[in-house]
Every structure is written in C-alpha cells, then in structure tokens.
Tab-separated table of C-alpha atoms and ligand atoms in Angstrom:
chain	number	residue	atom	x	y	z
A	148	MET	CA	12.578	-29.975	70.036
A	149	THR	CA	12.298	-31.710	66.725
A	150	LEU	CA	9.235	-32.681	64.807
A	151	ARG	CA	9.537	-35.262	62.007
A	152	ILE	CA	6.679	-36.268	59.773
A	153	GLY	CA	7.889	-39.465	58.263
A	154	PRO	CA	11.223	-38.602	56.769
A	155	VAL	CA	10.633	-34.826	56.722
A	156	GLU	CA	12.217	-32.967	59.464
A	157	LEU	CA	10.505	-29.485	60.158
A	158	ALA	CA	12.779	-26.534	60.900
A	159	HIS	CA	10.205	-25.575	63.634
A	160	PRO	CA	7.570	-27.656	65.326
A	161	VAL	CA	5.007	-25.089	64.617
A	162	LEU	CA	2.435	-25.591	61.878
A	163	SER	CA	0.062	-23.262	60.081
A	164	ALA	CA	-3.313	-24.952	59.768
A	165	PRO	CA	-5.407	-25.501	56.631
A	166	ILE	CA	-8.007	-22.823	56.911
A	167	ALA	CA	-10.728	-22.851	54.164
A	168	GLY	CA	-11.158	-19.592	52.583
A	169	PHE	CA	-7.975	-18.034	54.018
A	170	THR	CA	-4.838	-19.957	53.399
A	171	ASP	CA	-4.364	-19.142	49.833
A	172	ARG	CA	-1.061	-18.516	48.169
A	173	ILE	CA	-1.089	-14.844	49.138
A	174	PHE	CA	-1.620	-15.542	52.883
A	175	ARG	CA	0.935	-18.454	52.891
A	176	ASP	CA	3.519	-16.115	51.264
A	177	ILE	CA	2.930	-13.672	54.136
A	178	VAL	CA	3.255	-16.310	56.874
A	179	ARG	CA	6.455	-17.645	55.212
A	180	ASP	CA	7.949	-14.174	55.138
A	181	PHE	CA	7.420	-13.679	58.832
A	182	GLY	CA	9.304	-16.814	59.559
A	183	GLY	CA	9.073	-19.452	62.418
A	184	CYS	CA	6.557	-21.616	60.575
A	185	GLY	CA	7.749	-25.247	60.175
A	186	LEU	CA	4.900	-26.263	57.771
A	187	ILE	CA	2.208	-24.395	56.064
A	188	TYR	CA	-1.011	-25.912	54.525
A	189	THR	CA	-3.126	-24.851	51.598
A	190	GLU	CA	-6.844	-24.663	52.066
A	191	MET	CA	-8.507	-28.151	52.101
A	192	VAL	CA	-9.204	-29.859	48.864
A	193	SER	CA	-11.953	-32.316	48.031
A	194	ALA	CA	-10.227	-35.269	46.463
A	195	GLY	CA	-13.518	-36.196	44.553
A	196	GLY	CA	-14.028	-32.568	43.486
A	197	TRP	CA	-10.457	-32.416	42.153
A	198	ILE	CA	-10.516	-35.678	40.282
A	199	GLY	CA	-14.010	-34.920	38.915
A	200	GLY	CA	-12.939	-31.430	37.591
A	201	SER	CA	-15.285	-29.500	39.882
A	202	MET	CA	-12.641	-28.159	42.275
A	203	PRO	CA	-12.139	-24.308	42.003
A	204	PRO	CA	-8.788	-23.944	40.156
A	205	GLU	CA	-7.567	-21.343	42.694
A	206	ARG	CA	-7.608	-23.954	45.435
A	207	LEU	CA	-4.177	-25.124	44.593
A	208	ASP	CA	-3.054	-21.839	43.052
A	209	GLY	CA	0.786	-21.435	42.938
A	210	VAL	CA	1.695	-24.661	44.536
A	211	THR	CA	4.006	-25.731	41.723
A	212	THR	CA	6.308	-22.729	42.117
A	213	GLU	CA	5.950	-22.391	45.922
A	214	ALA	CA	8.718	-22.982	48.485
A	215	ARG	CA	8.766	-26.290	50.271
A	216	PRO	CA	7.914	-27.806	52.666
A	217	LEU	CA	4.242	-27.364	51.767
A	218	GLY	CA	1.314	-29.355	53.031
A	219	VAL	CA	-2.099	-30.084	51.356
A	220	GLN	CA	-5.063	-31.320	53.129
A	221	LEU	CA	-7.555	-33.682	51.378
A	222	TRP	CA	-10.994	-34.797	52.397
A	223	ASP	CA	-13.168	-37.516	51.007
A	224	ARG	CA	-14.733	-40.764	52.218
A	225	GLU	CA	-13.882	-42.828	49.187
A	226	GLU	CA	-10.492	-44.443	48.595
A	227	ALA	CA	-10.323	-44.067	44.743
A	228	PRO	CA	-10.329	-40.305	44.610
A	229	LEU	CA	-8.011	-40.075	47.703
A	230	GLU	CA	-5.550	-42.415	46.013
A	231	GLU	CA	-5.540	-40.503	42.722
A	232	ALA	CA	-5.444	-37.001	44.505
A	233	ALA	CA	-2.438	-38.263	46.613
A	234	ARG	CA	-0.694	-39.423	43.371
A	235	ARG	CA	-1.148	-36.048	41.892
A	236	LEU	CA	0.130	-34.377	44.964
A	237	VAL	CA	3.280	-36.522	44.885
A	238	ASP	CA	3.805	-35.560	41.295
A	239	LEU	CA	3.550	-32.017	42.329
A	240	GLY	CA	6.240	-32.521	44.876
A	241	ILE	CA	3.934	-31.737	47.927
A	242	THR	CA	5.752	-32.469	51.075
A	243	VAL	CA	2.987	-33.609	53.344
A	244	ILE	CA	-0.564	-34.893	52.768
A	245	ASP	CA	-2.983	-34.413	55.539
A	246	LEU	CA	-6.329	-36.111	55.685
A	247	ASN	CA	-9.165	-34.334	57.123
A	248	PHE	CA	-11.157	-36.314	59.673
A	249	GLY	CA	-12.109	-33.444	61.843
A	250	CYS	CA	-14.262	-30.958	59.805
A	251	PRO	CA	-17.576	-30.387	61.737
A	252	LYS	CA	-19.438	-28.599	58.829
A	253	LYS	CA	-22.868	-30.009	58.149
A	254	ARG	CA	-22.213	-30.207	54.398
A	255	ILE	CA	-19.067	-32.311	54.800
A	256	MET	CA	-20.308	-34.562	57.751
A	257	GLY	CA	-23.832	-35.107	56.613
A	258	LYS	CA	-24.278	-34.837	52.913
A	259	CYS	CA	-20.776	-36.246	52.189
A	260	GLY	CA	-20.358	-38.484	55.262
A	261	ALA	CA	-16.763	-37.276	55.549
A	262	GLY	CA	-14.893	-35.021	57.974
A	263	ALA	CA	-15.600	-35.584	61.631
A	264	THR	CA	-18.275	-38.298	60.766
A	265	LEU	CA	-15.376	-40.597	60.036
A	266	LEU	CA	-14.053	-40.345	63.555
A	267	ARG	CA	-16.945	-42.887	64.523
A	268	ASP	CA	-15.605	-45.184	61.901
A	269	PRO	CA	-11.946	-46.115	62.601
A	270	ALA	CA	-11.917	-48.900	60.040
A	271	THR	CA	-12.847	-46.571	57.287
A	272	VAL	CA	-10.172	-44.118	58.530
A	273	GLY	CA	-7.632	-46.922	58.260
A	274	ARG	CA	-8.554	-47.818	54.705
A	275	LEU	CA	-8.454	-44.169	53.523
A	276	VAL	CA	-5.051	-43.696	55.159
A	277	VAL	CA	-3.746	-46.825	53.311
A	278	ALA	CA	-5.246	-45.438	50.086
A	279	THR	CA	-3.269	-42.293	50.360
A	280	ARG	CA	0.095	-43.716	51.428
A	281	THR	CA	1.488	-43.468	48.010
A	282	ALA	CA	3.651	-40.606	48.634
A	283	PRO	CA	7.281	-41.987	48.326
A	284	ALA	CA	8.322	-39.680	51.136
A	285	VAL	CA	5.853	-41.275	53.428
A	286	ALA	CA	6.422	-44.854	52.113
A	287	ARG	CA	10.088	-44.455	52.893
A	288	SER	CA	9.139	-43.394	56.365
A	289	ALA	CA	9.836	-45.603	59.360
A	290	ALA	CA	6.196	-46.343	59.879
A	291	ASP	CA	5.185	-49.753	58.538
A	292	ASN	CA	1.698	-48.793	58.202
A	293	GLY	CA	-0.568	-45.954	58.666
A	294	ALA	CA	0.031	-42.189	58.772
A	295	ALA	CA	3.345	-40.506	59.570
A	296	ALA	CA	1.839	-38.017	61.980
A	297	VAL	CA	-1.467	-37.046	63.228
A	298	THR	CA	-2.777	-33.525	64.155
A	299	VAL	CA	-5.495	-33.438	66.865
A	300	HIS	CA	-7.775	-30.567	67.550
A	301	GLY	CA	-8.900	-30.997	71.173
A	302	ARG	CA	-12.572	-30.560	70.584
A	303	THR	CA	-15.465	-32.719	69.366
A	304	ALA	CA	-17.491	-31.884	66.369
A	305	ASP	CA	-20.251	-30.687	68.577
A	306	ASP	CA	-18.047	-28.349	70.562
A	307	SER	CA	-18.079	-24.686	69.729
A	308	TYR	CA	-15.015	-22.619	69.993
A	309	GLY	CA	-16.476	-21.320	73.425
A	310	VAL	CA	-15.597	-24.688	74.841
A	311	PRO	CA	-11.868	-24.668	75.683
A	312	CYS	CA	-9.589	-26.943	73.821
A	313	ASP	CA	-9.218	-30.199	75.775
A	314	ARG	CA	-5.428	-30.720	76.235
A	315	ALA	CA	-6.026	-33.891	78.332
A	316	MET	CA	-7.725	-35.515	75.426
A	317	ILE	CA	-4.676	-34.549	73.207
A	318	ARG	CA	-2.347	-36.106	75.877
A	319	GLU	CA	-4.415	-39.353	75.673
A	320	VAL	CA	-3.789	-39.539	71.892
A	321	VAL	CA	-0.016	-38.821	72.447
A	322	GLU	CA	0.183	-41.670	74.856
A	323	ALA	CA	-1.796	-44.061	72.530
A	324	VAL	CA	0.330	-43.785	69.465
A	325	SER	CA	3.981	-43.945	68.582
A	326	ILE	CA	3.992	-41.447	65.690
A	327	PRO	CA	4.301	-37.714	66.313
A	328	VAL	CA	1.227	-35.957	67.458
A	329	ILE	CA	0.665	-32.326	66.593
A	330	ALA	CA	-1.571	-30.518	69.089
A	331	ASN	CA	-4.103	-27.993	67.822
A	332	GLY	CA	-6.589	-25.673	69.424
A	333	ASP	CA	-6.337	-22.255	71.187
A	334	VAL	CA	-2.810	-21.633	70.452
A	335	HIS	CA	-2.797	-17.907	70.117
A	336	ASP	CA	0.632	-16.787	71.401
A	337	ALA	CA	4.030	-18.148	72.614
A	338	ALA	CA	2.888	-18.826	76.158
A	339	SER	CA	-0.184	-20.884	75.024
A	340	ALA	CA	2.048	-22.840	72.598
A	341	VAL	CA	4.517	-23.638	75.363
A	342	ALA	CA	1.705	-24.669	77.771
A	343	THR	CA	0.088	-26.835	75.136
A	344	LEU	CA	3.244	-28.682	74.381
A	345	ARG	CA	3.981	-29.114	78.130
A	346	GLU	CA	0.489	-30.338	78.989
A	347	THR	CA	-0.065	-32.682	75.962
A	348	GLY	CA	3.501	-33.935	75.405
A	349	ALA	CA	2.821	-33.399	71.662
A	350	ALA	CA	5.680	-33.031	69.184
A	351	GLY	CA	4.479	-29.854	67.671
A	352	VAL	CA	1.644	-27.373	67.561
A	353	MET	CA	-0.523	-26.164	64.818
A	354	VAL	CA	-2.167	-22.741	64.711
A	355	ALA	CA	-5.161	-21.691	62.744
A	356	ARG	CA	-7.159	-18.553	64.096
A	357	GLY	CA	-4.070	-17.045	65.756
A	358	ALA	CA	-2.284	-16.869	62.346
A	359	LEU	CA	-5.186	-15.030	60.750
A	360	THR	CA	-5.033	-12.319	63.336
A	361	ARG	CA	-1.170	-12.227	63.730
A	362	PRO	CA	0.595	-14.116	60.941
A	363	TRP	CA	3.945	-13.307	62.656
A	364	ILE	CA	2.908	-15.644	65.570
A	365	PHE	CA	5.043	-18.513	64.273
A	366	ARG	CA	8.320	-16.658	64.788
A	367	GLU	CA	7.217	-15.776	68.319
A	368	ILE	CA	6.448	-19.381	69.124
A	369	ALA	CA	9.626	-20.683	67.401
A	370	ALA	CA	11.737	-18.215	69.497
A	371	ALA	CA	10.042	-19.213	72.746
A	372	LEU	CA	10.648	-22.944	71.962
A	373	ARG	CA	14.285	-22.135	71.428
A	374	GLY	CA	14.321	-20.516	74.897
A	375	GLU	CA	14.935	-17.060	73.236
A	376	ALA	CA	13.070	-13.816	73.937
A	377	VAL	CA	9.927	-13.430	71.984
A	378	PRO	CA	10.563	-10.975	69.192
A	379	ALA	CA	8.497	-7.753	69.126
A	380	PRO	CA	5.454	-7.546	66.982
A	381	PRO	CA	5.719	-5.680	63.723
A	382	SER	CA	5.876	-1.997	64.014
A	383	HIS	CA	3.103	0.403	63.182
A	384	ALA	CA	4.744	0.957	59.688
A	385	GLU	CA	5.162	-2.774	59.111
A	386	GLN	CA	1.540	-3.647	59.931
A	387	ARG	CA	0.324	-0.915	57.603
A	388	ALA	CA	2.634	-2.281	54.961
A	389	LEU	CA	1.279	-5.723	55.590
A	390	LEU	CA	-2.274	-4.715	55.003
A	391	LEU	CA	-1.485	-2.816	51.926
A	392	ARG	CA	0.722	-5.633	50.574
A	393	HIS	CA	-1.934	-8.267	51.121
A	394	HIS	CA	-4.662	-6.007	49.549
A	395	ALA	CA	-2.486	-5.220	46.475
A	396	ALA	CA	-1.709	-8.949	45.866
A	397	MET	CA	-5.526	-9.707	46.267
A	398	ILE	CA	-6.574	-7.120	43.800
A	399	GLU	CA	-3.882	-8.142	41.361
A	400	ARG	CA	-5.333	-11.648	41.403
A	401	GLU	CA	-8.984	-10.881	41.772
A	402	GLY	CA	-9.373	-7.446	40.278
A	403	ASP	CA	-10.001	-4.109	42.053
A	404	ARG	CA	-13.600	-4.727	43.375
A	405	TRP	CA	-13.741	-8.347	44.125
A	406	GLY	CA	-10.118	-8.347	45.425
A	407	THR	CA	-11.187	-5.603	47.972
A	408	VAL	CA	-14.331	-7.549	48.903
A	409	VAL	CA	-12.204	-10.791	49.631
A	410	MET	CA	-9.583	-8.618	51.461
A	411	ARG	CA	-12.164	-7.408	53.976
A	412	LYS	CA	-12.291	-10.827	55.932
A	413	PHE	CA	-8.482	-10.724	56.292
A	414	ALA	CA	-8.393	-7.061	57.214
A	415	VAL	CA	-10.997	-7.404	60.031
A	416	ARG	CA	-8.902	-10.145	61.591
A	417	TYR	CA	-5.616	-8.202	61.291
A	418	LEU	CA	-7.326	-5.411	63.125
A	419	THR	CA	-8.455	-7.526	66.050
A	420	GLY	CA	-7.555	-6.005	69.449
A	421	MET	CA	-6.588	-2.636	68.047
A	422	PRO	CA	-7.958	0.433	69.716
A	423	GLY	CA	-10.858	1.611	67.752
A	424	ALA	CA	-11.018	-1.713	65.946
A	425	ARG	CA	-14.809	-1.864	65.807
A	426	HIS	CA	-15.135	1.472	64.243
A	427	PHE	CA	-12.490	0.568	61.572
A	428	ARG	CA	-13.952	-2.820	60.938
A	429	GLU	CA	-17.322	-1.109	60.195
A	430	GLN	CA	-15.528	1.080	57.587
A	431	ILE	CA	-13.329	-1.534	56.091
A	432	THR	CA	-16.207	-3.970	55.639
A	433	ARG	CA	-17.967	-1.180	53.672
A	434	ALA	CA	-14.897	-0.570	51.239
A	435	GLU	CA	-16.150	-1.404	47.734
A	436	ASN	CA	-12.967	-0.748	45.876
A	437	GLY	CA	-9.214	-0.486	46.245
A	438	ALA	CA	-9.245	3.347	46.664
A	439	GLN	CA	-11.680	3.112	49.592
A	440	PHE	CA	-9.742	0.337	51.223
A	441	ARG	CA	-6.433	2.036	50.953
A	442	GLU	CA	-7.999	5.330	52.208
A	443	THR	CA	-9.355	3.526	55.404
A	444	VAL	CA	-5.992	2.048	55.999
A	445	GLU	CA	-4.245	5.433	55.700
A	446	ARG	CA	-6.573	6.702	58.311
A	447	LEU	CA	-6.145	3.787	60.616
A	448	PHE	CA	-2.310	3.916	60.309
A	449	PRO	CA	-1.536	7.558	59.499
A	450	GLU	CA	2.053	7.523	58.145
A	451	ALA	CA	3.601	9.363	61.150
A	452	GLY	CA	1.071	8.337	63.767
A	453	ALA	CA	1.615	6.040	66.745
A	454	ALA	CA	-0.432	2.863	66.979
A	455	THR	CA	-0.619	0.103	69.633
A	456	PRO	CA	0.138	-3.209	68.032
A	457	PRO	CA	-2.885	-5.599	67.956
A	458	SER	CA	-3.233	-7.672	71.115
A	459	THR	CA	-3.320	-11.434	70.943
A	460	ALA	CA	-6.991	-11.555	71.574
A	461	PHE	CA	-9.069	-13.302	68.854
A	462	GLU	CA	-12.769	-13.883	68.565
A	463	ASP	CA	-13.284	-15.911	65.442
A	464	ASN	CA	-16.027	-18.412	66.088
A	465	ALA	CA	-16.740	-19.067	62.548
A	466	CYS	CA	-15.413	-22.322	61.031
A	467	ALA	CA	-15.683	-21.882	57.303
B	1339	FMN	C1	-12.410	-20.193	59.180
B	1339	FMN	C2	-11.928	-21.526	59.533
B	1339	FMN	C3	-11.707	-22.445	58.588
B	1339	FMN	C4	-11.128	-23.683	58.844
B	1339	FMN	N1	-10.910	-24.640	57.881
B	1339	FMN	C5	-10.372	-25.786	58.093
B	1339	FMN	C6	-10.004	-26.700	57.223
B	1339	FMN	O1	-10.227	-26.450	55.977
B	1339	FMN	N2	-9.430	-27.917	57.479
B	1339	FMN	C7	-9.187	-28.190	58.768
B	1339	FMN	O2	-8.586	-29.299	59.153
B	1339	FMN	N3	-9.427	-27.299	59.730
B	1339	FMN	C8	-10.064	-26.050	59.465
B	1339	FMN	N4	-10.377	-25.274	60.490
B	1339	FMN	C9	-10.033	-25.685	61.857
B	1339	FMN	C10	-8.682	-25.289	62.383
B	1339	FMN	O3	-7.691	-25.868	61.462
B	1339	FMN	C11	-8.332	-25.630	63.777
B	1339	FMN	O4	-8.493	-26.983	63.880
B	1339	FMN	C12	-9.283	-24.855	64.794
B	1339	FMN	O5	-9.615	-23.575	64.344
B	1339	FMN	C13	-8.669	-24.861	66.245
B	1339	FMN	O6	-7.382	-24.160	66.181
B	1339	FMN	P1	-7.260	-22.667	66.611
B	1339	FMN	O7	-7.689	-22.567	68.025
B	1339	FMN	O8	-5.779	-22.463	66.505
B	1339	FMN	O9	-8.092	-21.706	65.682
B	1339	FMN	C14	-10.870	-24.011	60.143
B	1339	FMN	C15	-11.090	-23.033	61.225
B	1339	FMN	C16	-11.592	-21.743	60.933
B	1339	FMN	C17	-11.819	-20.738	61.983
C-alpha cells in the first residue's frame, strides 16, 4: 500500500498528527526513532502570527536541521499570510504543508473565523488552498488545481471524543475526490488502523492521541500493513529509558523546573493503562524538579523489576 502526497511517496502510509502543545522537536525525534511513521508534523502554526512576528519561536524549533520528510500545519483565514508562510516553508525545505480546516477550538473558530468554521465556506477553503500552493513540490504534482492530499478527522466540530469517529463519512470523502485521503480518528493500534483503512478505502491513516500514549505505534501499524507480525512493545527498561530521555531533553531545553513541569503532560500519557497508573500520575504531576521526576520514574520502573507494558487504552478528551 503506497501513499503519495503530490510527488512525495511516503515510506509508510501512517502519519503522526500535528498536536498542539505536544509534537515539538523532542517528541518528533522520539517518534522517528521508533520507526514506522511515514510523515510527522510539527505543532500547528498561525500563518499570521508567524508573519507578524508573534509566533513563539519554539513552534518551529529545529526544523532546519531535522530529517525529512517533515510536515508543517498552517492555519489562518487570510490568503496573504498563508502565501507568505508557505513560501517560507518551501525555503526551509518542508516536505508537506497541511492547512488546518478542522480545529474546533473556540478561539480559532470564533475570534479568528478559522479552523472548522471554514468547513462551512468551501469557496474560502479553495482560495486559501490556491494561495498556499506555492511549494514547488506540490506545484510539480499531478494535481492541476487544489491540494495534493486531504486528511479527514471523522467528527464534526461539535462532536466530543466520546462520539466514535465516523468512518462512513470518511469513505464518502474518499469516493468524492481523486486525490489521496488520509483517515484520522480513533486509530490507537494496528487493528484499528487496518479496520479504518478497510472501511474507509483511505490511502493512509493519521494518528494523534495514540502516538502520545505509545509513540512506537507507527512501527506496529506499518508492520501490520505489510502483513507482518506486530512487533512487541518496548520492554520495561526501554520504557523507563524513554521517559528519562524525554525528560532529559526537555530540561536541557527548558531548564530543570520548567522542563519538568512541561514533561508532566507527556509522562501521564506514557503511563496510561499501566497498573497503578493513577497513583503514579498523582505523583508525577506533583514533581517540581528534575530530581523528583527521576525519583518517581525510578520507583515506577525499578531497575530490576517487572512491569506490564502500557495497554492501548487512551483517554485523552482534551483538544489543546
Ligand atoms: C491535545 C490535542 C491537540 C491537537 N492539536 C491539533 C492541531 O494542532 N492540529 C490539528 O489538525 N489537529 C489537532 N488535534 C486533533 C488531532 O490531530 C486528531 O484529528 C484527533 O485527535 C483525532 O485523532 P485521534 O483519535 O488519533 O486522536 C489535536 C488533538 C489533541 C488531543
């Protein structure tokens, strides 16, 4: 199974979603190291904020030196900033530019009139797509007009995560367009990826929350799609090393205290489904500095102890 976005052929038809507040350079490196991910996105970027100079600089941290392929998601409702932002991304050698027409957050939809609000306005969506089609890679693509691929999250902006992803709706999109459709929503293991592809007819799948809980999910899905046995999850020692590596990178970037605070939201997700997770979550969310964090991890994963790998369950209902 092959997924092409314009002229770019992905090694695996499995994508890591843009996740505001999470998919920074440190997390992207972790996902890449586990393997199996065909395309990974940065956090979403406000085109106007970037052009106007108000974008937090860490938003595109490390993209110049990072491995490719790499995707960046832009949002805005005006053509001019999107056009300029797309030009800058082309200059940076970004592989894929994704336009956000799905964000249900009040600030993005209401105040900014962007995100999912634009789904009611196909003409504006069309104009914004045209404005950002400056990437030579995309311009060289077979598509005469419009986007090279589309990712569809099978929910409306009013749906909560409690409403199951609507695969039939994604199938309708697949049947309505000739460009590749990437299905997104409720893919949290190899079996749900395979079922999503079968039921939607999509060309690939994108994973968001499942990657925050189990960043090795991409290698599992990629193996299943090749018809191979799903590889075992990381061992007890590897999961411990993952938590400590992520934390060490975070405090190197953000300092001991703030890096530990930022790391808590990743740690509670990594711990999802583990025996005693609730107890450790309480402790880890109280860690105020690196020593406290490391000490909690040592207790959770004693060097010689046995631990059950986290299950595939996830419970993140918060869209940033
Ligand atoms: C914390 C959080 C932040 C998100 N940020 C973005 C974002 O910046 N851009 C975007 O297109 N989707 C964002 N999403 C939505 C996901 O990309 C995805 O569409 C949705 O979570 C469904 O996929 P899943 O079931 O694999 O989580 C976010 C989701 C979560 C939980």
